[in-house]
Amino acid sequence: DTGVSQDPRHKITKRGQNVTFRCDPISEHNRLYWYRQTLGQGPEFLTYFQNEAQLEKSRLLSDRFSAERPKGSFSTLEIQRTEQGDSAMYLCASSLLAGGIDEQYFGPGTRLTVT
Amino acid sequence: RKEVEQDPGPFNVPEGATVAFNCTYSNSASQSFFWYRQDCRKEPKLLMSVYSSGNEDGRFTAQLNRASQYISLLIRDSKLSDSATYLCVVNWEYGNKLVFGAGTILRVKS
């Protein structure tokens, strides 16, 4: 499978714990995006990388959230001191920024439940 | 005003029907436009990009009206498998984040 992959697919954690999610983009894609989706809403942008550089962070991304893409390939999203409001689907997308329309392809997501 | 607005539906249609979804966006400088399809508890999947001249892919036709900041999706000969949520998506700047509408629910019934 050459699509975007995410791990884990599901995570249940207790409030106050730290969690880390991983995203592996399509191999030749240079852009990687993180989104969050709650029930009944479309995905909301969190942050994105071009290669290893983090170029933009949403105001949704509080100080408890951090994302990295150390070698310009896979990325991790860490949430510290989780809160119940963090419960959501966390989606990763990748794209190849190269002229024309920039089409983003999504991974299956990590569903986080904070109890 | 929401950045991207869609009628949430649901649209309940019989098999074989033609159905149209509309979407408006607030940023007149938006660069790219897309329709994504999302099945329950799955990730969004790119259905089609929307070009200024309009474009068609089989039973699906997308139109863009930049002057009115309006995007549409037409589905002809609806199939049961078309049942899903259709997300209108706008790219504020080329190579930047996508801004999603909340989605329109389509239910195709036999």
Coordinates of C-alpha atoms in Angstrom, one line a residue:
Chain A
D1 CA 0.0 0.0 0.0
T2 CA 1.6 3.3 -1.1
G3 CA -1.0 5.6 0.5
V4 CA -0.7 7.7 3.7
S5 CA -0.5 5.6 6.8
Q6 CA -1.1 6.5 10.4
D7 CA -0.4 4.7 13.7
P8 CA -2.1 3.9 15.9
R9 CA -5.6 3.8 14.4
H10 CA -7.3 4.1 17.8
K11 CA -6.0 5.4 21.1
I12 CA -7.9 5.5 24.4
T13 CA -6.1 7.4 27.2
K14 CA -6.9 8.9 30.5
R15 CA -7.0 12.6 31.0
G16 CA -3.6 14.0 31.8
Q17 CA -1.6 11.4 29.9
N18 CA 0.6 12.2 27.0
V19 CA 0.0 10.6 23.6
T20 CA 2.0 10.5 20.3
F21 CA 0.7 9.7 16.9
R22 CA 2.7 8.9 13.8
C23 CA 2.1 9.6 10.1
D24 CA 4.0 8.2 7.1
P25 CA 3.2 10.2 4.0
I26 CA 3.2 9.0 0.4
S27 CA 6.9 8.6 -0.3
E28 CA 7.6 11.3 -2.9
H29 CA 5.4 13.9 -1.2
N30 CA 7.1 16.9 0.3
R31 CA 4.2 18.4 2.1
L32 CA 2.6 16.9 5.2
Y33 CA -0.5 18.3 7.0
W34 CA -2.2 17.5 10.3
Y35 CA -5.9 18.1 10.7
R36 CA -8.4 17.4 13.5
Q37 CA -12.0 16.3 13.0
T38 CA -14.9 16.2 15.4
L39 CA -18.3 14.6 14.9
G40 CA -20.4 16.5 12.4
Q41 CA -17.7 18.9 11.3
G42 CA -15.2 19.0 8.5
P43 CA -11.5 18.6 9.3
E44 CA -9.8 21.6 10.8
F45 CA -6.2 22.5 10.0
L46 CA -3.6 22.1 12.7
T47 CA -0.2 22.5 11.1
Y48 CA 1.9 21.6 8.1
F49 CA 5.4 20.9 7.0
Q50 CA 7.4 21.3 3.8
N51 CA 10.1 18.8 4.0
E52 CA 11.3 19.1 7.6
A53 CA 10.3 22.8 8.1
Q54 CA 7.1 23.5 10.0
L55 CA 5.6 26.4 8.1
E56 CA 2.3 27.2 9.8
K57 CA 0.5 26.4 13.0
S58 CA -3.1 27.0 13.7
R59 CA -4.3 28.8 16.8
L60 CA -6.1 25.5 17.5
L61 CA -2.6 24.1 18.3
S62 CA -2.2 25.0 21.9
D63 CA 1.1 24.7 23.8
R64 CA 0.2 21.2 24.7
F65 CA 0.5 20.1 21.1
S66 CA 3.8 19.6 19.2
A67 CA 4.5 18.2 15.8
E68 CA 7.8 17.2 14.2
R69 CA 9.0 15.9 10.9
P70 CA 12.7 15.4 11.7
K71 CA 14.0 14.0 8.4
G72 CA 11.3 15.3 6.1
S73 CA 9.7 11.9 5.9
F74 CA 7.4 10.7 8.7
S75 CA 5.8 13.0 11.2
T76 CA 4.7 12.8 14.8
L77 CA 2.1 14.7 16.7
E78 CA 2.3 14.7 20.4
I79 CA -0.4 15.9 22.8
Q80 CA 0.7 16.5 26.4
R81 CA -1.6 16.5 29.4
T82 CA -4.6 15.4 27.4
E83 CA -8.0 16.8 28.1
Q84 CA -11.4 15.4 27.2
G85 CA -11.8 18.2 24.6
D86 CA -8.9 16.6 22.7
S87 CA -11.1 13.6 21.8
A88 CA -11.3 13.7 18.0
M89 CA -10.0 12.0 14.8
Y90 CA -6.5 13.2 14.0
L91 CA -5.9 13.1 10.3
C92 CA -2.7 13.4 8.4
A93 CA -2.5 14.3 4.7
S94 CA 0.4 14.6 2.2
S95 CA 0.8 16.3 -1.1
L96 CA 3.5 17.0 -3.7
L97 CA 3.8 20.7 -4.2
A98 CA 4.9 21.0 -7.8
G99 CA 3.0 23.4 -10.0
G100 CA -0.7 23.2 -10.8
I101 CA -3.3 22.2 -8.2
D102 CA -2.0 20.9 -4.8
E103 CA -4.0 17.8 -4.1
Q104 CA -3.9 16.4 -0.6
Y105 CA -4.4 12.7 0.2
F106 CA -5.4 11.6 3.6
G107 CA -4.5 8.8 5.8
P108 CA -7.0 6.7 7.7
G109 CA -6.7 8.8 10.9
T110 CA -6.1 8.2 14.5
R111 CA -9.2 8.2 16.7
L112 CA -8.4 9.6 20.1
T113 CA -10.7 9.1 23.1
V114 CA -9.7 10.8 26.3
T115 CA -11.6 9.4 29.4
Chain B
R1 CA -19.8 34.1 8.1
K2 CA -18.3 30.7 7.9
E3 CA -15.3 30.3 5.6
V4 CA -16.9 27.5 3.6
E5 CA -20.6 26.9 3.9
Q6 CA -22.7 23.9 2.8
D7 CA -26.2 22.8 3.2
P8 CA -25.8 19.9 5.7
G9 CA -28.8 17.9 4.2
P10 CA -29.5 15.1 4.4
F11 CA -30.4 14.7 0.8
N12 CA -32.5 11.6 0.5
V13 CA -32.8 10.5 -3.2
P14 CA -33.8 7.3 -5.0
E15 CA -31.4 5.4 -7.1
G16 CA -31.0 6.9 -10.6
A17 CA -31.8 10.4 -9.5
T18 CA -29.7 13.5 -10.2
V19 CA -28.7 15.5 -7.2
A20 CA -26.8 18.8 -6.8
F21 CA -24.8 20.2 -3.9
N22 CA -23.8 23.8 -3.6
C23 CA -21.1 25.5 -1.5
T24 CA -20.1 29.1 -1.0
Y25 CA -16.7 30.4 0.3
S26 CA -15.7 33.7 1.9
N27 CA -12.2 34.3 0.6
S28 CA -12.2 35.8 -2.8
A29 CA -8.5 35.2 -3.2
S30 CA -8.9 31.4 -2.9
Q31 CA -6.7 29.5 -5.3
S32 CA -7.9 25.9 -5.6
F33 CA -11.2 24.1 -5.0
F34 CA -12.0 20.4 -4.4
W35 CA -14.8 18.0 -3.6
Y36 CA -13.9 15.3 -1.1
R37 CA -16.1 12.3 -0.2
Q38 CA -16.2 10.9 3.3
D39 CA -17.8 7.7 4.4
C40 CA -18.8 7.2 8.0
R41 CA -15.8 7.0 10.3
K42 CA -13.4 7.0 7.4
E43 CA -10.9 9.5 6.0
P44 CA -11.9 12.1 3.4
K45 CA -11.1 10.9 -0.1
L46 CA -10.5 13.3 -3.0
L47 CA -13.4 13.0 -5.4
M48 CA -12.4 15.7 -7.8
S49 CA -10.5 19.0 -8.2
V50 CA -12.7 21.9 -9.5
Y51 CA -11.3 23.9 -12.4
S52 CA -12.4 27.3 -13.5
S53 CA -13.9 26.0 -16.7
G54 CA -15.8 23.3 -15.0
N55 CA -15.0 19.6 -15.2
E56 CA -16.6 16.3 -15.5
D57 CA -15.6 12.8 -14.3
G58 CA -18.1 10.1 -15.3
R59 CA -21.3 10.8 -13.5
F60 CA -19.9 13.7 -11.5
T61 CA -19.7 17.3 -12.7
A62 CA -18.2 20.2 -10.8
Q63 CA -18.6 23.9 -11.5
L64 CA -16.9 27.0 -10.1
N65 CA -18.2 30.5 -10.2
R66 CA -15.4 32.8 -8.9
A67 CA -17.5 36.0 -9.2
S68 CA -20.2 34.6 -6.9
Q69 CA -17.7 32.5 -4.8
Y70 CA -19.8 29.4 -5.4
I71 CA -18.9 25.8 -6.2
S72 CA -21.3 23.0 -7.2
L73 CA -21.3 19.3 -7.6
L74 CA -23.8 17.4 -9.7
I75 CA -24.2 13.7 -9.4
R76 CA -26.2 11.9 -12.2
D77 CA -27.7 8.5 -12.1
S78 CA -27.1 8.1 -8.3
K79 CA -26.0 4.8 -7.0
L80 CA -26.5 3.3 -3.5
S81 CA -22.7 3.5 -3.2
D82 CA -22.8 7.2 -3.6
S83 CA -24.2 7.5 -0.1
A84 CA -21.7 9.5 1.9
T85 CA -20.8 13.0 3.2
Y86 CA -19.6 15.3 0.5
L87 CA -17.1 17.9 1.7
C88 CA -16.6 21.2 -0.2
V89 CA -12.9 22.2 0.2
V90 CA -11.1 25.4 -0.6
N91 CA -7.4 26.1 -0.6
W92 CA -6.8 29.6 0.6
E93 CA -3.3 29.8 -0.9
Y94 CA -1.6 27.4 -3.3
G95 CA 0.3 24.8 -1.3
N96 CA -1.3 25.7 1.9
K97 CA -3.9 24.4 4.3
L98 CA -7.3 23.2 3.1
V99 CA -10.5 24.8 4.6
F100 CA -13.4 22.4 4.7
G101 CA -17.1 22.9 4.8
A102 CA -19.0 20.8 7.4
G103 CA -20.3 18.5 4.6
T104 CA -23.5 17.5 2.9
I105 CA -25.0 14.1 3.7
L106 CA -26.3 12.2 0.7
R107 CA -28.4 9.0 1.2
V108 CA -29.4 7.1 -1.9
K109 CA -32.2 4.6 -1.4
S110 CA -33.4 1.7 -3.5

